[in-house]
Coordinates of C-alpha atoms in Angstrom, one line a residue:
M31 CA -74.5 275.5 -79.6
T32 CA -73.4 272.4 -77.8
T33 CA -74.0 271.8 -74.1
S34 CA -70.3 271.8 -73.4
A35 CA -69.8 275.1 -75.1
R36 CA -72.7 276.7 -73.0
H37 CA -71.2 275.6 -69.7
A38 CA -67.5 276.3 -70.4
V39 CA -65.8 278.1 -67.6
P40 CA -63.7 281.1 -68.6
T41 CA -60.0 280.6 -68.0
P42 CA -58.7 283.1 -65.4
A43 CA -56.1 285.6 -66.4
T44 CA -52.5 284.7 -65.5
S45 CA -51.7 286.1 -62.1
A46 CA -48.4 288.0 -61.3
P47 CA -45.6 285.7 -60.2
A48 CA -45.7 285.1 -56.5
G49 CA -43.4 287.2 -54.3
R50 CA -43.2 290.1 -56.7
A51 CA -44.4 293.4 -55.2
Q52 CA -46.5 295.5 -57.5
G53 CA -46.0 299.2 -57.2
R54 CA -44.0 299.0 -54.0
T55 CA -40.9 301.1 -53.3
P56 CA -38.0 298.9 -52.5
V57 CA -36.7 299.2 -49.0
H58 CA -33.0 299.6 -48.6
P59 CA -31.2 298.4 -45.5
V60 CA -30.1 301.0 -43.0
T61 CA -26.3 301.1 -43.2
F62 CA -23.9 303.4 -41.4
P63 CA -23.0 305.3 -44.7
R64 CA -26.7 305.9 -45.2
L65 CA -27.0 307.2 -41.7
V66 CA -24.0 309.5 -42.2
A67 CA -25.5 310.8 -45.4
A68 CA -28.8 311.5 -43.7
E69 CA -27.1 313.4 -40.9
W70 CA -25.1 315.4 -43.4
V71 CA -28.4 316.4 -45.1
K72 CA -29.9 317.4 -41.8
I73 CA -27.0 319.4 -40.5
R74 CA -26.4 321.2 -43.8
S75 CA -30.0 322.3 -44.0
L76 CA -29.6 324.3 -40.8
R77 CA -28.6 327.9 -41.4
S78 CA -27.1 328.1 -38.0
T79 CA -24.5 325.4 -39.0
W80 CA -23.1 327.5 -41.8
W81 CA -23.1 330.7 -39.6
A82 CA -21.1 328.9 -37.0
L83 CA -18.6 327.4 -39.4
A84 CA -18.2 330.7 -41.3
L85 CA -17.5 332.5 -38.0
A86 CA -15.0 329.8 -36.9
F87 CA -13.3 330.1 -40.2
V88 CA -13.1 333.9 -40.4
L89 CA -11.5 334.1 -36.9
F90 CA -8.3 332.5 -38.2
P91 CA -7.3 335.0 -40.9
L92 CA -8.8 337.9 -39.0
L93 CA -6.8 337.3 -35.8
A94 CA -3.7 336.1 -37.6
A95 CA -3.5 339.4 -39.5
M96 CA -4.3 341.6 -36.5
R97 CA -1.8 339.9 -34.3
S98 CA 0.9 339.8 -36.9
A99 CA 0.4 343.5 -37.7
S100 CA 0.6 344.4 -34.0
V101 CA 3.8 342.5 -33.3
A102 CA 5.4 343.9 -36.5
T103 CA 5.9 347.2 -34.6
I104 CA 8.1 345.6 -31.9
A105 CA 9.8 343.1 -34.1
D106 CA 13.1 345.0 -34.0
D107 CA 13.4 344.7 -30.2
A108 CA 12.8 341.0 -30.1
P109 CA 15.7 338.4 -30.1
P110 CA 16.1 336.2 -33.1
G111 CA 13.7 333.2 -33.1
F112 CA 11.4 334.8 -30.6
F113 CA 8.4 334.8 -33.0
V114 CA 7.1 331.4 -34.0
G115 CA 5.1 331.7 -37.2
P116 CA 2.5 329.0 -36.6
A117 CA 1.6 330.5 -33.2
Y118 CA 0.5 333.7 -35.0
V119 CA -1.1 332.0 -37.9
T120 CA -3.4 330.0 -35.6
S121 CA -4.2 333.0 -33.3
G122 CA -7.9 332.3 -33.8
V123 CA -7.9 328.9 -32.2
T124 CA -9.3 330.0 -28.8
L125 CA -12.4 331.8 -30.2
A126 CA -12.9 329.1 -32.8
L127 CA -12.9 326.6 -29.9
L128 CA -15.8 328.5 -28.4
V129 CA -17.8 328.5 -31.6
L130 CA -17.1 324.8 -32.6
C131 CA -17.9 323.5 -29.1
G132 CA -21.2 325.3 -29.3
L133 CA -21.9 323.7 -32.6
G134 CA -21.0 320.3 -31.2
V135 CA -23.5 320.7 -28.4
V136 CA -26.4 322.1 -30.5
A137 CA -25.9 319.5 -33.2
V138 CA -27.3 316.9 -30.8
T139 CA -29.4 318.9 -28.4
G140 CA -31.3 320.6 -31.2
E141 CA -32.9 317.3 -32.1
Y142 CA -34.2 316.8 -28.6
R143 CA -35.6 320.3 -28.5
T144 CA -37.6 319.8 -31.8
G145 CA -38.5 316.2 -31.2
Q146 CA -36.7 315.1 -34.3
I147 CA -34.6 312.7 -32.3
R148 CA -37.6 310.3 -32.4
S149 CA -37.5 309.9 -36.1
T150 CA -33.7 309.7 -36.1
L151 CA -33.8 306.8 -33.6
A152 CA -36.6 305.2 -35.5
A153 CA -34.3 305.0 -38.6
A154 CA -31.7 303.3 -36.4
P155 CA -33.5 301.1 -33.8
T156 CA -30.2 300.1 -32.1
R157 CA -29.6 303.9 -31.5
L158 CA -25.8 303.9 -31.3
P159 CA -25.2 304.0 -35.1
A160 CA -27.2 307.3 -35.1
L161 CA -25.0 308.7 -32.4
W162 CA -21.8 307.8 -34.2
A163 CA -23.1 309.0 -37.6
K164 CA -23.9 312.4 -36.3
L165 CA -20.5 312.5 -34.5
T166 CA -18.8 311.7 -37.8
V167 CA -20.4 314.6 -39.6
V168 CA -19.9 317.1 -36.8
V169 CA -16.3 316.3 -36.1
G170 CA -15.5 316.1 -39.9
L171 CA -16.9 319.6 -40.3
A172 CA -15.0 320.9 -37.4
F173 CA -11.7 319.5 -38.6
A174 CA -12.2 320.7 -42.2
T175 CA -13.1 324.2 -41.0
A176 CA -10.1 324.4 -38.7
F177 CA -7.8 323.0 -41.3
V178 CA -8.9 325.5 -44.0
G179 CA -9.0 328.3 -41.5
T180 CA -5.4 327.5 -40.5
L181 CA -4.3 327.8 -44.2
A182 CA -6.3 331.1 -44.5
G183 CA -4.5 332.4 -41.3
W184 CA -1.2 331.5 -42.9
A185 CA -2.1 333.5 -46.0
A186 CA -3.3 336.4 -43.9
A187 CA -0.2 336.6 -41.8
A188 CA 2.3 336.1 -44.6
P189 CA 2.6 339.8 -45.6
W190 CA 4.2 340.6 -42.2
F191 CA 6.6 337.5 -42.1
D192 CA 9.6 339.3 -43.6
E193 CA 9.1 342.4 -41.4
I194 CA 8.7 340.3 -38.2
G195 CA 11.4 337.8 -39.2
M196 CA 9.2 334.7 -38.9
G197 CA 7.5 332.2 -41.1
V198 CA 6.1 328.8 -41.4
D199 CA 8.7 326.1 -42.1
L200 CA 7.2 322.8 -43.1
T201 CA 10.5 321.1 -42.6
D202 CA 10.4 322.1 -38.9
A203 CA 8.7 319.4 -36.8
E204 CA 7.4 321.9 -34.3
H205 CA 5.9 324.1 -37.0
V206 CA 4.2 321.1 -38.7
R207 CA 2.8 319.9 -35.3
L208 CA 1.4 323.4 -34.5
M209 CA -0.2 323.7 -38.0
I210 CA -1.9 320.2 -38.0
G211 CA -2.4 320.2 -34.3
V212 CA -4.9 323.0 -34.3
P213 CA -7.5 321.1 -36.5
L214 CA -6.9 317.9 -34.6
Y215 CA -7.3 319.7 -31.2
L216 CA -10.5 321.5 -32.3
A217 CA -12.0 318.3 -33.7
A218 CA -11.4 316.5 -30.5
M219 CA -12.8 319.3 -28.4
T220 CA -15.9 319.4 -30.7
A221 CA -16.3 315.7 -30.1
L222 CA -16.2 316.2 -26.3
A223 CA -18.8 319.0 -26.5
Y224 CA -21.0 316.7 -28.7
A225 CA -20.8 314.0 -26.1
I226 CA -21.6 316.4 -23.3
G227 CA -24.6 317.6 -25.3
A228 CA -25.8 314.0 -25.8
V229 CA -25.6 313.4 -22.1
I230 CA -27.3 316.6 -21.0
R231 CA -29.8 316.9 -23.9
S232 CA -30.3 320.7 -23.3
S233 CA -28.7 323.3 -25.5
A234 CA -28.4 326.0 -22.8
A235 CA -27.2 323.6 -20.1
G236 CA -24.9 321.8 -22.5
I237 CA -23.2 325.0 -23.7
T238 CA -23.0 326.3 -20.1
A239 CA -21.3 323.0 -19.0
V240 CA -18.8 323.0 -21.8
L241 CA -17.8 326.7 -21.5
G242 CA -17.7 326.4 -17.7
L243 CA -15.3 323.5 -18.0
V244 CA -13.1 325.2 -20.6
F245 CA -13.0 328.7 -19.3
V246 CA -13.9 328.5 -15.6
V247 CA -13.1 325.1 -14.0
E248 CA -9.8 324.4 -15.7
P249 CA -8.3 327.9 -15.2
A250 CA -9.5 327.9 -11.6
F251 CA -7.7 324.6 -11.0
A252 CA -4.5 326.0 -12.5
Y253 CA -4.4 329.1 -10.4
I254 CA -5.7 327.9 -7.0
P255 CA -2.5 327.8 -4.9
W256 CA -2.7 324.2 -4.0
E257 CA -0.2 321.9 -5.7
P258 CA -2.4 318.8 -6.1
L259 CA -5.1 320.8 -8.0
Q260 CA -2.4 322.5 -10.1
Q261 CA -1.0 319.1 -11.1
L262 CA -4.5 317.8 -11.9
A263 CA -5.2 320.9 -14.1
G264 CA -2.6 319.7 -16.6
Y265 CA -4.6 316.5 -17.1
L266 CA -8.0 318.1 -17.7
P267 CA -9.2 318.1 -21.3
T268 CA -8.5 321.6 -22.5
A269 CA -5.0 321.9 -20.9
A270 CA -3.9 318.4 -21.9
G271 CA -5.0 318.7 -25.5
A272 CA -3.5 322.2 -25.7
R273 CA -0.1 320.6 -25.3
L274 CA -0.4 319.6 -29.0
V275 CA -0.6 323.3 -30.0
T276 CA 2.1 324.5 -27.5
S277 CA 5.3 326.0 -28.8
D278 CA 8.5 325.1 -27.0
S279 CA 9.5 328.8 -26.9
I280 CA 6.3 330.7 -26.2
G281 CA 4.0 328.2 -24.4
S282 CA 0.4 327.3 -25.2
I283 CA -1.6 329.1 -27.8
V284 CA -4.8 328.2 -25.9
T285 CA -4.1 328.3 -22.2
G286 CA -1.2 330.7 -22.1
S287 CA 0.9 328.3 -20.1
G288 CA 2.9 325.2 -21.1
A289 CA 3.7 324.1 -17.6
T290 CA 2.9 320.4 -17.5
A291 CA 4.8 317.2 -17.6
L292 CA 2.9 315.9 -20.6
G293 CA 4.4 316.0 -24.1
P294 CA 2.4 317.2 -27.1
W295 CA 1.1 313.9 -28.3
E296 CA 0.8 312.5 -24.7
G297 CA -1.4 315.4 -23.9
Y298 CA -3.5 314.8 -27.0
L299 CA -4.0 311.2 -26.0
V300 CA -5.2 312.3 -22.6
L301 CA -7.7 314.5 -24.3
L302 CA -8.8 311.6 -26.5
G303 CA -9.3 309.6 -23.3
W304 CA -11.6 312.2 -22.0
V305 CA -13.5 312.2 -25.3
A306 CA -13.8 308.4 -25.3
A307 CA -15.1 308.4 -21.7
A308 CA -17.7 311.1 -22.5
L309 CA -18.9 309.2 -25.6
V310 CA -19.2 305.9 -23.7
T311 CA -21.3 307.7 -21.1
A312 CA -23.5 309.2 -23.8
A313 CA -23.9 305.9 -25.5
V314 CA -24.9 304.1 -22.3
L315 CA -27.5 306.8 -21.5
L316 CA -28.8 306.8 -25.0
R317 CA -29.5 303.1 -24.8
R318 CA -31.2 303.3 -21.4
R319 CA -33.2 306.5 -21.5
D320 CA -36.3 307.3 -23.5
A321 CA -35.9 309.7 -26.5

């Protein structure tokens, strides 16, 4: 054996190309659609979500049928045009409002209670996309539930339409407004409740604040015998938004009174203004406070 052969240095194996990760899971960028998908997975995994949505849905056909059956007994004594079909079809809107607002609050406060908010914000370091992603899912569910519930209420009330002398006429602008207005109104109120929950961060306190606003503060303003307060009451969230679901002949489905200078869509814009203000407040506090 030659000297050169004895002292030959083995050639090293070819190394992997530089820059190529071996056995490493690729990291995808955090995008808004991915955040929405993650929020959808989280919220649908909660049994309470489906109970709340099911209850809100069932209220529409149940109360539509009950109310239509009850007025059928007095239909002969009512003048023509007295009964407005969509007002009876959407009879469940007030109780559905209670349920969906509760869902809106708990959707965000539940994460603070369990501490899951930390992992949520870790996935979205700028924080605000996480707030908007959850809002998108919650409001989308509220709108879809109210829309399908309104259709179910229509089907449930239909057997009494001929006896009562009413119906749902989709060529009538008021009827269309009432039918589509209910899911729009409930979606906006759910967004308002969500924003309040994001500000307060406590389920019990958030639900108390929302229900107190809707069922205590606003009615109190409307009935206190002082004109400035009564005028202001028409511009508070529930009353202003309820203009969208107010029949010209029978008043508001929600508040029982249509006495305000706001038109239907003007009132809804006022409600959206309240929602925007609450969401801006929630966003500012989310950026400034610790999780």
